[in-house]
Amino acid sequence: QQQQQQSSKCYRDTSVKGIDVGIGGNGIYSLLGSALYGWQMIGTEVSQESIDNVQSIIDNNKDIVNITIKKQEDKMKIFEGCIDLEDTYTFSMCNPPFYENDDNNKDAMMNRNPYKDYGGST
């Protein structure tokens, strides 16, 4: 726990402004950035169900005040319509892959190559 406290102090900076592309159903990365580091987060999402769920999480955690969720109406666009081009952002992040539904996710898991190496050693 001491290490977590030290690391969060190192990066705690309320001037950091991040964009979480596809905030998802639980908004975990925006929530962590906000709660641990004090970052201002903008989460974009195409799914109204996900937006409603993340908003409920935010509403039930009164100490989280620096997350804004924006609905992306066009899933073929990433930033357009969701961010102010006049603003400056520290970073943007995305945690793919995106699936239309659970069946697509299961299909992808069944067809994945278990021998792919994305770094490190095997």
PDB file of C-alpha atoms in Angstrom:
ATOM      1  CA  GLN A   1       0.000   0.000   0.000  1.00  0.00           C
ATOM      2  CA  GLN A   2       2.915   2.339   0.718  1.00  0.00           C
ATOM      3  CA  GLN A   3       4.193   1.796  -2.824  1.00  0.00           C
ATOM      4  CA  GLN A   4       0.741   2.643  -4.229  1.00  0.00           C
ATOM      5  CA  GLN A   5       0.662   5.859  -2.195  1.00  0.00           C
ATOM      6  CA  GLN A   6       4.130   6.820  -3.385  1.00  0.00           C
ATOM      7  CA  SER A   7       3.369   6.131  -7.039  1.00  0.00           C
ATOM      8  CA  SER A   8       0.099   8.048  -6.910  1.00  0.00           C
ATOM      9  CA  LYS A   9       1.895  11.070  -5.428  1.00  0.00           C
ATOM     10  CA  CYS A  10       4.408  10.990  -8.276  1.00  0.00           C
ATOM     11  CA  TYR A  11       1.769  11.394 -10.976  1.00  0.00           C
ATOM     12  CA  ARG A  12      -0.885  13.372  -9.109  1.00  0.00           C
ATOM     13  CA  ASP A  13      -1.477  16.418 -11.265  1.00  0.00           C
ATOM     14  CA  THR A  14      -4.894  18.012 -11.666  1.00  0.00           C
ATOM     15  CA  SER A  15      -3.753  19.790 -14.832  1.00  0.00           C
ATOM     16  CA  VAL A  16      -3.489  16.471 -16.709  1.00  0.00           C
ATOM     17  CA  LYS A  17      -6.367  16.107 -19.156  1.00  0.00           C
ATOM     18  CA  GLY A  18      -6.931  12.718 -20.765  1.00  0.00           C
ATOM     19  CA  ILE A  19      -9.305  11.275 -23.324  1.00  0.00           C
ATOM     20  CA  ASP A  20     -10.498   7.695 -22.829  1.00  0.00           C
ATOM     21  CA  VAL A  21     -11.752   6.568 -26.249  1.00  0.00           C
ATOM     22  CA  GLY A  22     -14.426   3.947 -25.647  1.00  0.00           C
ATOM     23  CA  ILE A  23     -14.833   4.337 -21.888  1.00  0.00           C
ATOM     24  CA  GLY A  24     -16.688   1.019 -21.785  1.00  0.00           C
ATOM     25  CA  GLY A  25     -19.210  -0.315 -19.328  1.00  0.00           C
ATOM     26  CA  ASN A  26     -17.265   0.423 -16.152  1.00  0.00           C
ATOM     27  CA  GLY A  27     -14.986   3.337 -17.043  1.00  0.00           C
ATOM     28  CA  ILE A  28     -12.141   1.776 -15.095  1.00  0.00           C
ATOM     29  CA  TYR A  29      -9.277   3.752 -16.640  1.00  0.00           C
ATOM     30  CA  SER A  30     -11.020   7.101 -16.276  1.00  0.00           C
ATOM     31  CA  LEU A  31     -12.051   6.217 -12.723  1.00  0.00           C
ATOM     32  CA  LEU A  32      -8.495   5.267 -11.788  1.00  0.00           C
ATOM     33  CA  GLY A  33      -7.034   8.375 -13.412  1.00  0.00           C
ATOM     34  CA  SER A  34      -9.513  10.551 -11.569  1.00  0.00           C
ATOM     35  CA  ALA A  35      -9.440   8.852  -8.166  1.00  0.00           C
ATOM     36  CA  LEU A  36      -5.728   8.068  -7.885  1.00  0.00           C
ATOM     37  CA  TYR A  37      -4.145  10.913  -9.793  1.00  0.00           C
ATOM     38  CA  GLY A  38      -6.699  13.730  -9.890  1.00  0.00           C
ATOM     39  CA  TRP A  39      -6.679  13.785 -13.688  1.00  0.00           C
ATOM     40  CA  GLN A  40      -9.463  15.418 -15.697  1.00  0.00           C
ATOM     41  CA  MET A  41     -10.881  12.687 -17.917  1.00  0.00           C
ATOM     42  CA  ILE A  42     -13.181  12.790 -20.919  1.00  0.00           C
ATOM     43  CA  GLY A  43     -14.617   9.395 -21.796  1.00  0.00           C
ATOM     44  CA  THR A  44     -16.200   8.859 -25.196  1.00  0.00           C
ATOM     45  CA  GLU A  45     -18.589   6.002 -25.898  1.00  0.00           C
ATOM     46  CA  VAL A  46     -21.041   4.837 -28.565  1.00  0.00           C
ATOM     47  CA  SER A  47     -23.120   2.604 -26.277  1.00  0.00           C
ATOM     48  CA  GLN A  48     -25.804   4.414 -24.297  1.00  0.00           C
ATOM     49  CA  GLU A  49     -26.003   1.438 -21.912  1.00  0.00           C
ATOM     50  CA  SER A  50     -22.293   1.811 -21.108  1.00  0.00           C
ATOM     51  CA  ILE A  51     -22.654   5.567 -20.675  1.00  0.00           C
ATOM     52  CA  ASP A  52     -25.562   5.094 -18.272  1.00  0.00           C
ATOM     53  CA  ASN A  53     -23.637   2.509 -16.258  1.00  0.00           C
ATOM     54  CA  VAL A  54     -20.486   4.624 -15.927  1.00  0.00           C
ATOM     55  CA  GLN A  55     -22.567   7.686 -15.057  1.00  0.00           C
ATOM     56  CA  SER A  56     -24.231   5.661 -12.291  1.00  0.00           C
ATOM     57  CA  ILE A  57     -20.811   4.685 -10.918  1.00  0.00           C
ATOM     58  CA  ILE A  58     -19.736   8.335 -10.952  1.00  0.00           C
ATOM     59  CA  ASP A  59     -22.994   9.473  -9.336  1.00  0.00           C
ATOM     60  CA  ASN A  60     -22.508   6.958  -6.513  1.00  0.00           C
ATOM     61  CA  ASN A  61     -18.949   8.141  -5.824  1.00  0.00           C
ATOM     62  CA  LYS A  62     -19.235  11.797  -4.897  1.00  0.00           C
ATOM     63  CA  ASP A  63     -15.457  12.248  -4.665  1.00  0.00           C
ATOM     64  CA  ILE A  64     -15.128  11.641  -8.410  1.00  0.00           C
ATOM     65  CA  VAL A  65     -15.933  14.964 -10.020  1.00  0.00           C
ATOM     66  CA  ASN A  66     -13.539  15.300 -12.926  1.00  0.00           C
ATOM     67  CA  ILE A  67     -14.910  12.762 -15.429  1.00  0.00           C
ATOM     68  CA  THR A  68     -17.052  13.874 -18.345  1.00  0.00           C
ATOM     69  CA  ILE A  69     -18.703  11.304 -20.594  1.00  0.00           C
ATOM     70  CA  LYS A  70     -19.546  12.217 -24.166  1.00  0.00           C
ATOM     71  CA  LYS A  71     -21.700  10.154 -26.509  1.00  0.00           C
ATOM     72  CA  GLN A  72     -20.049   9.474 -29.854  1.00  0.00           C
ATOM     73  CA  GLU A  73     -22.927   9.331 -32.308  1.00  0.00           C
ATOM     74  CA  ASP A  74     -20.807   8.057 -35.204  1.00  0.00           C
ATOM     75  CA  LYS A  75     -18.764   4.966 -34.344  1.00  0.00           C
ATOM     76  CA  MET A  76     -16.586   5.576 -37.408  1.00  0.00           C
ATOM     77  CA  LYS A  77     -15.250   8.790 -35.852  1.00  0.00           C
ATOM     78  CA  ILE A  78     -12.982   8.910 -32.853  1.00  0.00           C
ATOM     79  CA  PHE A  79     -12.715  12.506 -31.668  1.00  0.00           C
ATOM     80  CA  GLU A  80     -14.989  14.521 -33.943  1.00  0.00           C
ATOM     81  CA  GLY A  81     -18.058  15.727 -32.096  1.00  0.00           C
ATOM     82  CA  CYS A  82     -16.700  14.731 -28.681  1.00  0.00           C
ATOM     83  CA  ILE A  83     -13.791  17.030 -27.998  1.00  0.00           C
ATOM     84  CA  ASP A  84     -13.226  20.735 -28.327  1.00  0.00           C
ATOM     85  CA  LEU A  85     -10.474  21.268 -30.875  1.00  0.00           C
ATOM     86  CA  GLU A  86      -9.453  24.448 -29.063  1.00  0.00           C
ATOM     87  CA  ASP A  87      -8.599  22.497 -25.894  1.00  0.00           C
ATOM     88  CA  THR A  88      -5.234  20.928 -25.188  1.00  0.00           C
ATOM     89  CA  TYR A  89      -5.095  17.336 -23.986  1.00  0.00           C
ATOM     90  CA  THR A  90      -2.211  15.595 -22.255  1.00  0.00           C
ATOM     91  CA  PHE A  91      -2.962  12.157 -23.662  1.00  0.00           C
ATOM     92  CA  SER A  92      -5.539   9.945 -25.292  1.00  0.00           C
ATOM     93  CA  MET A  93      -5.925   6.249 -24.725  1.00  0.00           C
ATOM     94  CA  CYS A  94      -7.926   3.361 -26.088  1.00  0.00           C
ATOM     95  CA  ASN A  95      -8.297  -0.184 -24.852  1.00  0.00           C
ATOM     96  CA  PRO A  96      -9.371  -2.266 -27.865  1.00  0.00           C
ATOM     97  CA  PRO A  97     -10.717  -4.575 -29.097  1.00  0.00           C
ATOM     98  CA  PHE A  98     -14.311  -3.512 -29.463  1.00  0.00           C
ATOM     99  CA  TYR A  99     -17.058  -6.068 -30.004  1.00  0.00           C
ATOM    100  CA  GLU A 100     -20.643  -5.515 -31.078  1.00  0.00           C
ATOM    101  CA  ASN A 101     -21.846  -8.115 -28.578  1.00  0.00           C
ATOM    102  CA  ASP A 102     -20.726 -10.972 -26.318  1.00  0.00           C
ATOM    103  CA  ASP A 103     -21.042 -13.542 -29.118  1.00  0.00           C
ATOM    104  CA  ASN A 104     -18.444 -11.692 -31.207  1.00  0.00           C
ATOM    105  CA  ASN A 105     -16.156 -11.530 -28.182  1.00  0.00           C
ATOM    106  CA  LYS A 106     -16.509 -15.288 -27.599  1.00  0.00           C
ATOM    107  CA  ASP A 107     -15.814 -15.990 -31.284  1.00  0.00           C
ATOM    108  CA  ALA A 108     -12.640 -13.916 -31.130  1.00  0.00           C
ATOM    109  CA  MET A 109     -11.459 -15.732 -28.003  1.00  0.00           C
ATOM    110  CA  MET A 110     -12.108 -19.141 -29.583  1.00  0.00           C
ATOM    111  CA  ASN A 111     -10.180 -18.233 -32.749  1.00  0.00           C
ATOM    112  CA  ARG A 112      -7.193 -16.516 -31.166  1.00  0.00           C
ATOM    113  CA  ASN A 113      -3.677 -17.795 -31.735  1.00  0.00           C
ATOM    114  CA  PRO A 114      -2.305 -18.849 -28.326  1.00  0.00           C
ATOM    115  CA  TYR A 115       1.254 -18.696 -29.668  1.00  0.00           C
ATOM    116  CA  LYS A 116       1.344 -15.001 -30.470  1.00  0.00           C
ATOM    117  CA  ASP A 117       3.959 -13.178 -28.473  1.00  0.00           C
ATOM    118  CA  TYR A 118       3.360  -9.492 -27.880  1.00  0.00           C
ATOM    119  CA  GLY A 119       6.628  -8.834 -26.131  1.00  0.00           C
ATOM    120  CA  GLY A 120       8.705 -10.126 -23.278  1.00  0.00           C
ATOM    121  CA  SER A 121      10.049 -13.637 -23.413  1.00  0.00           C
ATOM    122  CA  THR A 122       8.443 -17.031 -23.848  1.00  0.00           C
TER     123      THR A 122
END
